[in-house]
Short mmCIF file of C-alpha atoms in Angstrom, two decimals:
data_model
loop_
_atom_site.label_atom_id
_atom_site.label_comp_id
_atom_site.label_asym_id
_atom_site.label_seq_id
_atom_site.Cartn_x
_atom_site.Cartn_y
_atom_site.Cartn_z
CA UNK A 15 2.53 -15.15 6.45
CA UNK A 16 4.49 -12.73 3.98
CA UNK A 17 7.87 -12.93 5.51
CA UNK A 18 8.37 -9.99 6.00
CA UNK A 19 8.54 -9.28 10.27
CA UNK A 20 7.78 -6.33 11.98
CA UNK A 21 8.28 -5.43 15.51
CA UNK A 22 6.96 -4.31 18.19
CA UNK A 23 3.64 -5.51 17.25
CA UNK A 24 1.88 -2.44 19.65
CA UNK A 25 3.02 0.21 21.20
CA UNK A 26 2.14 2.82 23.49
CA UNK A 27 3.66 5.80 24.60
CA UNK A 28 3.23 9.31 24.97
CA UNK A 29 3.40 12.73 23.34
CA UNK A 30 6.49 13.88 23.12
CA UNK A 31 7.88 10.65 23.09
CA UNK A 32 10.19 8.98 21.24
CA UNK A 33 10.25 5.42 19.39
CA UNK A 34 11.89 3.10 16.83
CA UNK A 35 9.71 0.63 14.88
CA UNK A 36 11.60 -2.31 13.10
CA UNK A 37 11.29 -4.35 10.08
CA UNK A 38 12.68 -7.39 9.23
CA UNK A 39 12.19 -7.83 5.09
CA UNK A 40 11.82 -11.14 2.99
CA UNK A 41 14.92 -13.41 2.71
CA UNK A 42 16.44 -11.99 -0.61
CA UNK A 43 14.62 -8.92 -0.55
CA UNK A 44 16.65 -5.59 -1.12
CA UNK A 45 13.76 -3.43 -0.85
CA UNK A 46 11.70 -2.18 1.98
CA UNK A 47 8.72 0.24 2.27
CA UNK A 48 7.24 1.95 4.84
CA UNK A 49 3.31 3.39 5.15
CA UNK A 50 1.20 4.87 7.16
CA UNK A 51 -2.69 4.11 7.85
CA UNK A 52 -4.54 6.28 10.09
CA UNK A 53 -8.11 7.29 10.03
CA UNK A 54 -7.59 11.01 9.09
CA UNK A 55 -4.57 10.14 6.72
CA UNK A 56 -5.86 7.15 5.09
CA UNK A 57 -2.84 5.05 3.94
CA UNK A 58 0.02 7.08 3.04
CA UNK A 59 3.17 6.23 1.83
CA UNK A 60 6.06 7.62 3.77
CA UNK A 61 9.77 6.06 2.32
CA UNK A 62 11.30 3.76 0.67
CA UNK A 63 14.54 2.31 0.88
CA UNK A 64 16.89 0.03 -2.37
CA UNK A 65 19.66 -1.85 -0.42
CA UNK A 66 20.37 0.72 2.32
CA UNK A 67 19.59 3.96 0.02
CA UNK A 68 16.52 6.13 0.07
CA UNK A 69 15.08 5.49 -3.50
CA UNK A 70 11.64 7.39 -3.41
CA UNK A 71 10.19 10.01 -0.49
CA UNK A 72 6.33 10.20 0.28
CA UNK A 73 4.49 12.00 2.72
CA UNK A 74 7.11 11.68 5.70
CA UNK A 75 7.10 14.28 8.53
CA UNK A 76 10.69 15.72 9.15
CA UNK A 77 10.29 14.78 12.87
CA UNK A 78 10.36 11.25 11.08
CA UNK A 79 13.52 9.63 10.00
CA UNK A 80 14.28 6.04 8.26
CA UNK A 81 17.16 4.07 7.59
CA UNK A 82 17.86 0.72 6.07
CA UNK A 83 21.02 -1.17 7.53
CA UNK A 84 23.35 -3.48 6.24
CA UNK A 85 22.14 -6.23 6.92
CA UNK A 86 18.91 -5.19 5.12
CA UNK A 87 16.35 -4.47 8.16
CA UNK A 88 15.38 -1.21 8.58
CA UNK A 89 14.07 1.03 11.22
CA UNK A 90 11.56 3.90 11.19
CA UNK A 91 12.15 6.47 14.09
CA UNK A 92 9.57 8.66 15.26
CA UNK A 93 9.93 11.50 17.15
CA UNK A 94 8.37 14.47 19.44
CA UNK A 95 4.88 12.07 19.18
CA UNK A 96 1.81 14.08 18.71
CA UNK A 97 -1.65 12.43 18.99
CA UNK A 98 -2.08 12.46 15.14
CA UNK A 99 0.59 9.93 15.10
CA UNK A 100 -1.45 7.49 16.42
CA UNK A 101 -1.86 5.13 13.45
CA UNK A 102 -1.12 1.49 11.88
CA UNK A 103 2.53 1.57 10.67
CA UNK A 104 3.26 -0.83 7.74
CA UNK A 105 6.29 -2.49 6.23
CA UNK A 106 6.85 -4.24 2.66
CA UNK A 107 9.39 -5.51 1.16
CA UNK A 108 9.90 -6.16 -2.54
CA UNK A 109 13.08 -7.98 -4.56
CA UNK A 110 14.18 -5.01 -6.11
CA UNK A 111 12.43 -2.33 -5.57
CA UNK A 112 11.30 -1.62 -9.33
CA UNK A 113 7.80 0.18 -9.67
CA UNK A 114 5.89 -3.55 -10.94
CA UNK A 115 7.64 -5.23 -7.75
CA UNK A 116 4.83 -7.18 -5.96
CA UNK A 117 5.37 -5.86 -2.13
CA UNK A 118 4.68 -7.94 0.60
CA UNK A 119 3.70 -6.17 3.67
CA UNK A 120 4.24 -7.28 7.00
CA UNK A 121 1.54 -7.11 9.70
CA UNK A 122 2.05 -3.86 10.84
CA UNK A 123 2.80 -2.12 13.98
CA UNK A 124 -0.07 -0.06 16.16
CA UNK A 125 1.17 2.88 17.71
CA UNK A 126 -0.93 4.22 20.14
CA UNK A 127 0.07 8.31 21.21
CA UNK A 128 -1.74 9.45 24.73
CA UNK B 1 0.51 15.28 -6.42
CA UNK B 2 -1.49 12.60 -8.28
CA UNK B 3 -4.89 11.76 -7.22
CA UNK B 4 -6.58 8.52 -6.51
CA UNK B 5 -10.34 8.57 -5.77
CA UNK B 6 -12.63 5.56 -5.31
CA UNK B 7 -16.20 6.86 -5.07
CA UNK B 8 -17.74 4.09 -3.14
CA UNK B 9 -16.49 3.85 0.66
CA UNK B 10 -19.00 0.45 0.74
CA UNK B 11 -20.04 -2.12 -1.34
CA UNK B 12 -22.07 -5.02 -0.99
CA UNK B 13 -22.61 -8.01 -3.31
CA UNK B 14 -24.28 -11.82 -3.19
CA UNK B 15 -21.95 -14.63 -2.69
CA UNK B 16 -21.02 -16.02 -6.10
CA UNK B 17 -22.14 -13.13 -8.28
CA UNK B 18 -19.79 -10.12 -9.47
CA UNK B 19 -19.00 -6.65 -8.03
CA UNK B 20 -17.07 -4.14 -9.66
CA UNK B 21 -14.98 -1.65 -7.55
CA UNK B 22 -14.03 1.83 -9.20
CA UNK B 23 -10.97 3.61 -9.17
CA UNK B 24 -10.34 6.69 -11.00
CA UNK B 25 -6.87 8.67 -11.05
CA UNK B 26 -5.46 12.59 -12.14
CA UNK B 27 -2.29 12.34 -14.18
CA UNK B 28 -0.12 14.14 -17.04
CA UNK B 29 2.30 11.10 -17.31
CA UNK B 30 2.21 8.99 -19.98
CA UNK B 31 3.76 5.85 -18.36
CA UNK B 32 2.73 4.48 -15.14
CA UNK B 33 1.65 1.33 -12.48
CA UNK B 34 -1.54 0.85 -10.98
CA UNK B 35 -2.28 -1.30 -8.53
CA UNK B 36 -5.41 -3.10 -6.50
CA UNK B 37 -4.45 -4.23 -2.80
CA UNK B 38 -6.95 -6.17 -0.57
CA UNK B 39 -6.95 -5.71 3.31
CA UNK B 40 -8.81 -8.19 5.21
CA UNK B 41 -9.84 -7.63 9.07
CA UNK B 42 -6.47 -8.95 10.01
CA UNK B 43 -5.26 -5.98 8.26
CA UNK B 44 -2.54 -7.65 6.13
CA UNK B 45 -2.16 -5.85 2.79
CA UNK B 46 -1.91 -7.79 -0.12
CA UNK B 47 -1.74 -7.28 -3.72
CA UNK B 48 -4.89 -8.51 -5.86
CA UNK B 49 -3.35 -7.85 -9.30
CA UNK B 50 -1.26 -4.52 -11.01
CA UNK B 51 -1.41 -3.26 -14.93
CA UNK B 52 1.11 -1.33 -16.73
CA UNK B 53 -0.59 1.78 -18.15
CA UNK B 54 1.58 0.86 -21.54
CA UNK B 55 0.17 -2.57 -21.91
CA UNK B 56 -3.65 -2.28 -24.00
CA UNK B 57 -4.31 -5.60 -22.51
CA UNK B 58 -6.15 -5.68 -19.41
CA UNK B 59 -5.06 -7.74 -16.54
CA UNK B 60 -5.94 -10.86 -14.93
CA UNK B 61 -5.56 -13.02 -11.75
CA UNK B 62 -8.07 -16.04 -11.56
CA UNK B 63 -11.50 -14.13 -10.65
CA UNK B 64 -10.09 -10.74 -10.47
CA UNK B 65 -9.56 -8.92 -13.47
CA UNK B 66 -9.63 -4.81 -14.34
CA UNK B 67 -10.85 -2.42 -17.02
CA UNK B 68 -8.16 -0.20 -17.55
CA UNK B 69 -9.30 2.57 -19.53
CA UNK B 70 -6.30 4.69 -20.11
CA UNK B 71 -7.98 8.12 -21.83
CA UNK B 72 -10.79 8.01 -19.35
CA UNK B 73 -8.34 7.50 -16.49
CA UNK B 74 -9.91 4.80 -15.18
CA UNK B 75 -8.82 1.63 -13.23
CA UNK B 76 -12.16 -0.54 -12.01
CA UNK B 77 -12.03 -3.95 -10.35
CA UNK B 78 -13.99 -6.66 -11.00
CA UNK B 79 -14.37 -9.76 -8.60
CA UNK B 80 -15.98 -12.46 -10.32
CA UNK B 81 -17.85 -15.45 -8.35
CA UNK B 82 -17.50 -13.55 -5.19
CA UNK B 83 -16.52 -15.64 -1.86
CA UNK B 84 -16.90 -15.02 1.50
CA UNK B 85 -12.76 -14.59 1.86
CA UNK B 86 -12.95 -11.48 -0.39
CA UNK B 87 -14.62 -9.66 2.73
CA UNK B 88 -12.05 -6.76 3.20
CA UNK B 89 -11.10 -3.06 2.13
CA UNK B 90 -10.14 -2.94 -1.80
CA UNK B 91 -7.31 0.06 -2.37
CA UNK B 92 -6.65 1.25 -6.03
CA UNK B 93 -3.11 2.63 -5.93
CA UNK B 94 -0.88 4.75 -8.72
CA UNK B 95 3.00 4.44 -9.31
CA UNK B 96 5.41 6.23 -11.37
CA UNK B 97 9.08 7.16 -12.08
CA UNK B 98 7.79 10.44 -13.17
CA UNK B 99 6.09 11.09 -9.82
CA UNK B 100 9.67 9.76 -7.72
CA UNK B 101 8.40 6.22 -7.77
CA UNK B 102 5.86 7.50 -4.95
CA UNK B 103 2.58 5.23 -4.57
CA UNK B 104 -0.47 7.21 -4.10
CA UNK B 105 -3.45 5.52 -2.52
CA UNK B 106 -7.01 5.97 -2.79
CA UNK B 107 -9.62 6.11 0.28
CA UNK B 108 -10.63 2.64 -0.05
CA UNK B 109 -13.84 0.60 -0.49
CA UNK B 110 -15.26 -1.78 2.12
CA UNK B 111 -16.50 -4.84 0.57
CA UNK B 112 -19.28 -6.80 2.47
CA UNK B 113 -20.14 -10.26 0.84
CA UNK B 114 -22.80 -11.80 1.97
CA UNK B 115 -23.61 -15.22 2.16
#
C-alpha cells in the first residue's frame, strides 16, 4: 500500500458524459501527479500539481481539467467522454515535487466509456 | 517532444539468472532524470531505481542496477538473480526542467520469469 488513495476504484459511464476522479496523496505529500494508461496511448502523463499550483503540463486534452485543493487532494475532471477515454487513470504523489522525487502511485481508477 | 523507446515489448529469463531490459531516449538537454518503474498484474506502479544524467556513476538498488551510457543515449536495466516477484511490465521513463518537468514514458517491456 503506497498511501496514496484514489477513488472511485471503477467507473462506468457513457459518451458524452461527465466525471470527477479523486485522489487522496501521502500524509506530508505536497505533490500530486496524474497519468494516463490506455492501450492506444500507452502511459501518458497528463498534469501535475506543487501545493495547489499546476507545476508541469503533459499530454492533457482541453476537455480535461485538474485541480489540487487546499487541503492537498486533488481531482481530475473529465468531460464530453469519448470511447478513447476509456483507460486506467493513475495518481502519485511525491514530497515535493522536484524532478528526483520518488512518486508513489496509487492504484488507479478504471474508467470504462460505452 | 523527447522520445523513449524500449525495443523489446517481451522478455523472458530463468529464475535466478540475469535479464537486461533496454531503454534508449532522443534528447538535446544536457541535464536530466531517468527513471525505471515496475508494474506488476495488480497494476501498481512503482519505482525500481532513477539516475541523474550528471552523475558518471551508475545506479544501484539491491539486484537492480543500470548502464547509463550518456553519449549513446542509453538507459538499460539489469535484474540480477531474477525472482518470480519481478513478473511485471518494466517502463524506462525521461524527466527534465528543460522539457517543463514533463515525464515521458516508453512502451514498456513484459517480463515473464519463469520458474
Amino acid at each position: 500500500d503506497s498511501g496514496v488513495t484514489q477513488t472511485p476504484k471503477h467507473l462506468i459511464t457513457a459518451t458524452g458524459q461527465r466525471v470527477t476522479l479523486r485522489c487522496s496523496p501521502r500524509s506530508g505529500d505536497l505533490s500530486v501527479y496524474w497519468y494516463q494508461q490506455s492501450l492506444d496511448q500507452g502511459l501518458q502523463f497528463l498534469i501535475q500539481y506543487y501545493n495547489g499550483e499546476e507545476r508541469a503540463k503533459g499530454n492533457i486534452l482541453e476537455r480535461f481539467s485538474a485541480q489540487q485543493f487546499p487541503d492537498l487532494h486533488s481531482e481530475l475532471n473529465l468531460s464530453s467522454l469519448e470511447l478513447g477515454d476509456s483507460a486506467l487513470y493513475f495518481c502519485a504523489s511525491s514530497v515535493t515535487g522536484a524532478l528526483d522525487n520518488e512518486q508513489f502511485f496509487g492504484p488507479g481508477t478504471r474508467l470504462t466509456v460505452l | 517532444a523527447q522520445t523513449v523507446t524500449q525495443s523489446q515489448p517481451e522478455m523472458s529469463v530463468q529464475e535466478a539468472e540475469t535479464v537486461t531490459l533496454s531503454c534508449t531516449y532522443d534528447t538535446s538537454e544536457s541535464d536530466y532524470y531517468l527513471f525505471w518503474y515496475k508494474q506488476p498484474p495488480s497494476r501498481q506502479m512503482i519505482l525500481v531505481i532513477r539516475q541523474e544524467a550528471y552523475k558518471q556513476q551508475n545506479a544501484t538498488e539491491n539486484r537492480f542496477s543500470v548502464n547509463f551510457q550518456k553519449a549513446a543515449k542509453s538507459f538499460s536495466l539489469k535484474i540480477s538473480d531474477s525472482q518470480l516477484g519481478d513478473a511485471a511490465m518494466y517502463f524506462c521513463a525521461y524527466r527534465s526542467a528543460d522539457s517543463g518537468n514533463q515525464f515521458y514514458f516508453g512502451t514498456g517491456t513484459s517480463l515473464t520469469v519463469i520458474p
